Short mmCIF file of C-alpha atoms in Angstrom, two decimals:
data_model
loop_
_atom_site.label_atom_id
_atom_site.label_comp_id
_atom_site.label_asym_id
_atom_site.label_seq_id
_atom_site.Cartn_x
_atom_site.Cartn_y
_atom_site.Cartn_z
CA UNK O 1 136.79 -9.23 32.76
CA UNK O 2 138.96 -7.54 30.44
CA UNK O 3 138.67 -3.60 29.27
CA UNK O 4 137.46 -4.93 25.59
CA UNK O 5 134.79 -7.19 27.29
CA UNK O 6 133.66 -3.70 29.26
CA UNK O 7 133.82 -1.45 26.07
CA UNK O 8 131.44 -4.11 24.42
CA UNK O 9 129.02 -4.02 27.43
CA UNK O 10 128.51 -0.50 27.47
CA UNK O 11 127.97 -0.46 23.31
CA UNK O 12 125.47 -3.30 23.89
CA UNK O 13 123.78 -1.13 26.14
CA UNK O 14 123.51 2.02 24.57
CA UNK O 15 122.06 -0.18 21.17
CA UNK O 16 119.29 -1.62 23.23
CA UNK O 17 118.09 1.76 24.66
CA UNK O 18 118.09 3.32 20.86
CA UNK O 19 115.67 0.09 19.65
CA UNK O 20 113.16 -0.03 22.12
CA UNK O 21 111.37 2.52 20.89
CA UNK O 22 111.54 1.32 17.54
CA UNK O 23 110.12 -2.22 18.88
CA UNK O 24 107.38 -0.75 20.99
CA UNK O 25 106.50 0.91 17.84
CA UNK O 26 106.62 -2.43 15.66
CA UNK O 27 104.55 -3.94 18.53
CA UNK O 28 101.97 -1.18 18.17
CA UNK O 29 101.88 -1.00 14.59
CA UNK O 30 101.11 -4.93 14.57
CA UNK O 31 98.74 -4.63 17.05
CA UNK O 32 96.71 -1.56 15.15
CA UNK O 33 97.04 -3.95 11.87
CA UNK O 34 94.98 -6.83 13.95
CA UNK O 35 92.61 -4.46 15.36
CA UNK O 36 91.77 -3.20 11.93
CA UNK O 37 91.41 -6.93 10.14
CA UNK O 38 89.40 -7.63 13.24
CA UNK O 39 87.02 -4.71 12.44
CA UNK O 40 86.85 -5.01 8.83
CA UNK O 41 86.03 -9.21 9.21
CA UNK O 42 83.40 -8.59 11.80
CA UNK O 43 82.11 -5.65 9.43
CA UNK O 44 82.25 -7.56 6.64
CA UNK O 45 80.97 -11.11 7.91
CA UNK O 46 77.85 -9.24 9.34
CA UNK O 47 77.29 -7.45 6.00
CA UNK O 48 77.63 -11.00 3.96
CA UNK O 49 74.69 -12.44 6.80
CA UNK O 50 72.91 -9.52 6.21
CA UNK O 51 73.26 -10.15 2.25
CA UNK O 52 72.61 -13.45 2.54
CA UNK O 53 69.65 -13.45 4.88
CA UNK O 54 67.84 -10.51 2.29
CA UNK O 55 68.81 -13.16 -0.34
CA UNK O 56 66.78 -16.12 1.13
CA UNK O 57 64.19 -13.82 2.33
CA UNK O 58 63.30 -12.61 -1.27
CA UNK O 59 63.52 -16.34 -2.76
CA UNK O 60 61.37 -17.31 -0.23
CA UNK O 61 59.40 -14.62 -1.11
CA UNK O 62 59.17 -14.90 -4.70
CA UNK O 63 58.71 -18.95 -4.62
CA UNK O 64 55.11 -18.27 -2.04
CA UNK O 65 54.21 -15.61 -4.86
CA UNK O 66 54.74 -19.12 -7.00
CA UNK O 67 52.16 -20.34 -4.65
CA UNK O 68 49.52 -18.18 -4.87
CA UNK O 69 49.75 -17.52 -8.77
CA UNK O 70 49.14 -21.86 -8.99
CA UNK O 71 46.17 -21.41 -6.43
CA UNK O 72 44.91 -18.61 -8.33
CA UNK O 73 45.60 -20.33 -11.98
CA UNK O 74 43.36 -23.61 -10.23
CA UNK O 75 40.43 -21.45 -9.55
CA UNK O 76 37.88 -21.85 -12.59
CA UNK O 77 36.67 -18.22 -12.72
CA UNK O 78 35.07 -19.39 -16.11
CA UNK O 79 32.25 -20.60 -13.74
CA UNK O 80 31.50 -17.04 -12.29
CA UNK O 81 32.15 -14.74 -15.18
CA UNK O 82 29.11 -13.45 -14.27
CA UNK O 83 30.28 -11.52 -11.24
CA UNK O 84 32.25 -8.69 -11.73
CA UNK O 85 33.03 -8.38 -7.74
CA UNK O 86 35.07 -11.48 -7.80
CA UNK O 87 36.73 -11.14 -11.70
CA UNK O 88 37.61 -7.53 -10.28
CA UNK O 89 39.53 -9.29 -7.32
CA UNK O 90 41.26 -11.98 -9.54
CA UNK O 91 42.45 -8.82 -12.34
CA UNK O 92 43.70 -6.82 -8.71
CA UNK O 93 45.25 -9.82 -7.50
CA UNK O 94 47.13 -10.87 -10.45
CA UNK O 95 48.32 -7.32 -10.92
CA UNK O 96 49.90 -7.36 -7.43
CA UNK O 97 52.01 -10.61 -8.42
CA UNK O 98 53.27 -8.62 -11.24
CA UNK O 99 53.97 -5.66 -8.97
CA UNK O 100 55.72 -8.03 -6.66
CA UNK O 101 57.65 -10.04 -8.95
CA UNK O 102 59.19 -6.94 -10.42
CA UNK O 103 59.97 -5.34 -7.21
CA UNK O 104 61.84 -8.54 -6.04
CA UNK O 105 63.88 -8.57 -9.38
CA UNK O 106 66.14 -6.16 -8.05
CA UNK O 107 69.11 -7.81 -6.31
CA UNK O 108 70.07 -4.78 -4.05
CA UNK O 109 66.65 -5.03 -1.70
CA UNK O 110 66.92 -3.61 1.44
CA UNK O 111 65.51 -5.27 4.51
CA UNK O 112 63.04 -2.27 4.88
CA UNK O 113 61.81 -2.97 1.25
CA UNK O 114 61.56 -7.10 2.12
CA UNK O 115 59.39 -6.32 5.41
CA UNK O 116 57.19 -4.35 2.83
CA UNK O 117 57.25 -6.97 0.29
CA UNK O 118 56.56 -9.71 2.70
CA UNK O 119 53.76 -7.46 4.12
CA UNK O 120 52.35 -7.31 0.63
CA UNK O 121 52.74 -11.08 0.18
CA UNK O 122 50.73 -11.57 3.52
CA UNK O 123 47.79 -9.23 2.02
CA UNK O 124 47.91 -11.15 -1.79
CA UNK O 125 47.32 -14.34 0.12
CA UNK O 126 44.64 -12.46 2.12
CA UNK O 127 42.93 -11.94 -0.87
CA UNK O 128 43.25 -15.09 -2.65
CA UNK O 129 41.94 -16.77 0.65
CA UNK O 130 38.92 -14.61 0.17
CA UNK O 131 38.43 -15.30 -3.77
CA UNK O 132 38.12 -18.55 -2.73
CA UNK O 133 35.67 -18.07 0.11
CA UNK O 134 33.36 -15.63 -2.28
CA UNK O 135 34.08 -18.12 -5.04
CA UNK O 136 32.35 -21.08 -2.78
CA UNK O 137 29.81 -18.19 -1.64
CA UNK O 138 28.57 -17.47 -5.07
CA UNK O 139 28.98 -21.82 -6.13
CA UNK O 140 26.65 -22.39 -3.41
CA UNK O 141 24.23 -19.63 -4.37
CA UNK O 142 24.81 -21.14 -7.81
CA UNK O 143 23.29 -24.49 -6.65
CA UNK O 144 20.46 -23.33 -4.32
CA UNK O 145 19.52 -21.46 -7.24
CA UNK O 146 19.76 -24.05 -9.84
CA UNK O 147 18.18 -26.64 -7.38
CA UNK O 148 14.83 -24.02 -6.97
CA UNK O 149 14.96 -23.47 -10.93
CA UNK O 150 14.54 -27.16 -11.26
CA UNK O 151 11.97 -27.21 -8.45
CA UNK O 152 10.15 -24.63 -10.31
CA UNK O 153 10.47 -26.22 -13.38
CA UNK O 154 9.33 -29.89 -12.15
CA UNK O 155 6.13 -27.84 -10.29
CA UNK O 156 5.32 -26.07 -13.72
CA UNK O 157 5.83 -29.98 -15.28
CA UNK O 158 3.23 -31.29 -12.79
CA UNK O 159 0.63 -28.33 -12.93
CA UNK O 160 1.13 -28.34 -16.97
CA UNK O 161 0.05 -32.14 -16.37
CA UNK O 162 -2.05 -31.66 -14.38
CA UNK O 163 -4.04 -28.97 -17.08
CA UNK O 164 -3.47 -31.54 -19.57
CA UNK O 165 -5.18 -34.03 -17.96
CA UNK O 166 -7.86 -31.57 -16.78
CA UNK O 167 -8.77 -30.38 -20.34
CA UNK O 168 -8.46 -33.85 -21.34
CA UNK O 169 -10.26 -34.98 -18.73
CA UNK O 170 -12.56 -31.75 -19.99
CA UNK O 171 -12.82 -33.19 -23.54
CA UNK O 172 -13.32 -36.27 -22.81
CA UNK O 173 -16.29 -34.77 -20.67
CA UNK O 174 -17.88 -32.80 -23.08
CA UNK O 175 -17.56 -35.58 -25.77
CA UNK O 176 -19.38 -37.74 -23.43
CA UNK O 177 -22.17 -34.35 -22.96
CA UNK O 178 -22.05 -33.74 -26.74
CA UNK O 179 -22.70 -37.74 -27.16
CA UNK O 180 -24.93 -37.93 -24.33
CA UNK O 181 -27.22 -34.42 -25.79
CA UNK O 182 -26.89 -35.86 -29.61
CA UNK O 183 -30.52 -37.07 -30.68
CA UNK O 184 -31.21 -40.60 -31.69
CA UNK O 185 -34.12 -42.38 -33.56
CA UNK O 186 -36.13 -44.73 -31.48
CA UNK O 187 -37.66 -45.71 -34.94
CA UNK O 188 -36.94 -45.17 -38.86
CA UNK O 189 -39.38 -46.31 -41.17
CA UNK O 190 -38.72 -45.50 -45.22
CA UNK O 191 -40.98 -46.56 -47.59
CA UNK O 192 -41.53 -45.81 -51.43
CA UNK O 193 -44.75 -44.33 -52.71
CA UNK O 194 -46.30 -43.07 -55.90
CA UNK O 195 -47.86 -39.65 -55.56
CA UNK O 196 -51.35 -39.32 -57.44
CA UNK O 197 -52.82 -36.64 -59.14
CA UNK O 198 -54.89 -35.63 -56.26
CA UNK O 199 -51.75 -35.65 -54.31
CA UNK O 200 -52.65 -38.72 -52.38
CA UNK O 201 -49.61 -40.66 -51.89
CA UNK O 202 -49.47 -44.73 -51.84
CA UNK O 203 -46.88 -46.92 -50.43
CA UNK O 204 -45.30 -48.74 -53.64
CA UNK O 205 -41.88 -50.94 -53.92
CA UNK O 206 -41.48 -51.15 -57.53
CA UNK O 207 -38.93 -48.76 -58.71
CA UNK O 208 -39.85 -47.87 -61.71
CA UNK O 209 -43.57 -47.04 -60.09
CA UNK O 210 -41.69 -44.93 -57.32
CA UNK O 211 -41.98 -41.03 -57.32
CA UNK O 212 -40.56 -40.18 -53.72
CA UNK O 213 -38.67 -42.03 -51.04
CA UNK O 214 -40.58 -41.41 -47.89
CA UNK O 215 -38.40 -41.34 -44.31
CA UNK O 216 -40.39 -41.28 -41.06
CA UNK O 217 -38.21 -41.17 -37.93
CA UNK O 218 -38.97 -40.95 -34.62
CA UNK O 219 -36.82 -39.40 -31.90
CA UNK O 220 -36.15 -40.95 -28.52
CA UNK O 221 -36.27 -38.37 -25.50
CA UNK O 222 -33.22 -37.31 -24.39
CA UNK O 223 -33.16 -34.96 -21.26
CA UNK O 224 -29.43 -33.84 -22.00
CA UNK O 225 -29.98 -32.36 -25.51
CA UNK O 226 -31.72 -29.09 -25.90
CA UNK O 227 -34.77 -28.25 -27.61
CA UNK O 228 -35.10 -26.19 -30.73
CA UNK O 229 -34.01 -25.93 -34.38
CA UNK O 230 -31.63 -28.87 -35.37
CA UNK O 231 -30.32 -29.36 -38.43
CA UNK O 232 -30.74 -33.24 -39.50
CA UNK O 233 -28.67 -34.33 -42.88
CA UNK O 234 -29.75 -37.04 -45.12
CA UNK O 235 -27.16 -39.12 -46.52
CA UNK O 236 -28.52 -41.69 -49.40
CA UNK O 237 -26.41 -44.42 -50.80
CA UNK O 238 -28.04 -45.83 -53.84
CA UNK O 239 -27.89 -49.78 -54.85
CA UNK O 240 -24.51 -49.40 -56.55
CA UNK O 241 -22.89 -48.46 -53.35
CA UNK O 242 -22.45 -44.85 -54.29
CA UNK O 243 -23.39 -41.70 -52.24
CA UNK O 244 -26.21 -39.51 -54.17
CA UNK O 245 -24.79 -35.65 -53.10
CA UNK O 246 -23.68 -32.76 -54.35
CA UNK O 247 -19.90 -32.00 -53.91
CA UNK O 248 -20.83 -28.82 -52.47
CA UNK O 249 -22.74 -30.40 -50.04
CA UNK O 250 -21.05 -31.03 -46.91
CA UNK O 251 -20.85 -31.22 -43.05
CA UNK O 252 -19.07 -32.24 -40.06
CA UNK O 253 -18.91 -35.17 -37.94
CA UNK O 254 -16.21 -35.13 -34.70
CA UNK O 255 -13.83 -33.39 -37.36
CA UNK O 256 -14.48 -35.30 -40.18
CA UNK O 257 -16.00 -33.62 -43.92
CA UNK O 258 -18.91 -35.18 -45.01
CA UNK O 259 -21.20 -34.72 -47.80
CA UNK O 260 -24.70 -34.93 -47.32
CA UNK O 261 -27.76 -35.95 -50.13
CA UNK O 262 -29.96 -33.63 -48.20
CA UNK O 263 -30.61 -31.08 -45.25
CA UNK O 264 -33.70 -30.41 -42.93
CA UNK O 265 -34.51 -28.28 -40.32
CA UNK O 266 -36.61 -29.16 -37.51
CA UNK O 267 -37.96 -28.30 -34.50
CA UNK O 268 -36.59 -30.86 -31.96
CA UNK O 269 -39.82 -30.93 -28.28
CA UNK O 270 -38.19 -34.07 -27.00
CA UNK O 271 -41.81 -35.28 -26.93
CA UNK O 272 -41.32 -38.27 -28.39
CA UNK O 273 -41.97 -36.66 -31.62
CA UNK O 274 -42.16 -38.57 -35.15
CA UNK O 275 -40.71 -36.30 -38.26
CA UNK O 276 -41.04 -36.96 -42.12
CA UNK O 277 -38.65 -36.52 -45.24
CA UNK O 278 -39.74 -36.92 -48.81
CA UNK O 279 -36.32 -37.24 -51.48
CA UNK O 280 -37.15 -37.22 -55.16
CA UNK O 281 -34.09 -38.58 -57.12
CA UNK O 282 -33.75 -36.47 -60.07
CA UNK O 283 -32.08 -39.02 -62.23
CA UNK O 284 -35.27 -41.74 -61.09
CA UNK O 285 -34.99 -45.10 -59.01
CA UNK O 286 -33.20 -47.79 -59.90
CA UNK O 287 -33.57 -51.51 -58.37
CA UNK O 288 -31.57 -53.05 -55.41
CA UNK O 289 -31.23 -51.38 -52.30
CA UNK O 290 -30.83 -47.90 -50.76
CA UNK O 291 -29.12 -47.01 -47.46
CA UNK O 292 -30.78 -44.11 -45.47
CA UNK O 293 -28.69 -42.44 -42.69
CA UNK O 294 -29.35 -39.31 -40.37
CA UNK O 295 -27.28 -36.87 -38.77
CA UNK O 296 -27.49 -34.60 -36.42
CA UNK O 297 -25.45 -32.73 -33.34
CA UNK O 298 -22.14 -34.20 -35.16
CA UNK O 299 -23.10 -37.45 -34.81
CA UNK O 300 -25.51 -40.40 -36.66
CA UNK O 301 -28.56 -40.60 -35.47
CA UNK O 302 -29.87 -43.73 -37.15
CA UNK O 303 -30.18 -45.58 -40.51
CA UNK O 304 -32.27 -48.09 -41.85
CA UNK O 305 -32.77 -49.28 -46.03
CA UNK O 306 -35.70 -50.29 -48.75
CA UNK O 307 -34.92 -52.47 -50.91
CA UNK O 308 -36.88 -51.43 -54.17
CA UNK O 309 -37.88 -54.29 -56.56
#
């Protein structure tokens, strides 16, 4: 080895001790650098999780809130507008989804605020569960209610029938009495006669002869109808078919207005009992025949005719 080849040994030397310190430096300096990316990725990868997982959480969030809104749009609270308990829930339910929904609008959520948003979300389902279970509640009270209206109703049909037919049946009954009670002739005789001077009075047929229409009736005995005063009307129909009466003169048979030629009261034993009526037409007797009918407790009693000559 030469003395140049020395000289450049020892310089070599002496430069390598002054850089090591410089490259332990560099080395250190490098290392620091990767230490620090390391922290800030890990740092930053767990914040972007975190980010992302409070992201998902509140659409998640918002799209059960979706949920529940439909369920509560589907429920016909038209139906039960009547009960303030469950109209009250629906207004504090649907007040909470707006409470919610603008709560969750803000994008810098924490995950303290989602646990209390979710907790809130729990509760609003809580209560819609609820609606619906007071909402079938008050339906089914609804229908038992409806079902013993129409009970009711058909029982108040049935008994109203049943007093219709009663009073009908009561009608009927006391048509049948009043029918049953009215009197009847067993016999009508009429007759004309011509009253004399002394009063004495002699059958006669010729009309122009004839100064009273005598009626004798007898009454059958009749156990239903009660004794007394009755009132017995005289209806005349003279040969031309028309009724002799005043228009004044009238009565009533089962509903009907009739006028009467003449009215008599007698006193009814139900002895068998044989009664007399004397008509004077004012306007005198013509020929042909007349038609003599009696009434009495709403209802004929007989008839029977002359024909005058």
């Amino acid at each position: 080895m030469t003395a140049e080849d020395k000289v450049d040994g020892q310089v070599e030397q002496e430069v390598g001790k002054k850089d090591k310190p410089k490259l332990y430096f560099f080395i250190l300096a490098i290392l620091a650098l990767l230490a620090t990316n390391v922290y800030f990725y890990v740092k930053f990868k767990s914040s972007g999780e975190k980010l992302y997982t409070v992201t998902l959480q509140r659409e998640n969030l918002q799209i059960e809130i979706d949920r529940i809104e439909a369920e509560l749009d589907n429920i016909a609270f038209q139906e039960v507008s009547d009960n303030q308990e469950i109209v009250a829930s629906e207004t504090e339910a649907r007040q909470t989804i707006a409470e919610l929904r603008s709560s969750l609008e803000n994008n810098n959520l924490d995950e303290v605020q989602i646990d209390d948003a979710r907790e809130r979300v729990i509760a609003l389902r809580e209560n819609v569960m609820q609606i619906h279970r007071d909402l079938d509640d008050h339906k089914l009270k609804n229908e038992l209610l409806r079902k013993e209206n129409e009970l009711l109703a058909q029982q108040v049909e049935e008994n109203n029938s049943t007093i219709e037919n009663l009073s009908s049946q009561n009608t009927e009954l006391s048509d049948q009495i009043s029918q049953a009670s009215g009197l009847k002739t067993s016999n009508i005789h009429v007759s004309g006669v011509n009253v004399k001077k002394n009063g004495r009075m002699d059958q006669e047929s010729r009309a122009r002869r004839i100064d009273l229409i005598q009626i004798q009736y007898t009454l059958a005995d009749n156990p239903f109808s009660s004794i007394g005063d009755k009132d017995v009307y005289l209806r005349i129909i003279n040969p031309k078919g028309n009724l002799i009466a005043d228009a004044e003169n009238v009565f009533y048979v089962h509903g009907e207005k009739l006028q009467f030629t003449l009215k008599e009261n007698i006193d009814f034993t139900n002895k068998g009992e044989t009664y007399q009526i004397l008509w004077e037409d004012p306007k005198g007797f013509s020929k042909g025949a007349y038609t003599v009918l009696l009434y009495s407790d709403n209802a004929i009693m007989g008839r029977a005719s002359i024909v005058l000559n």
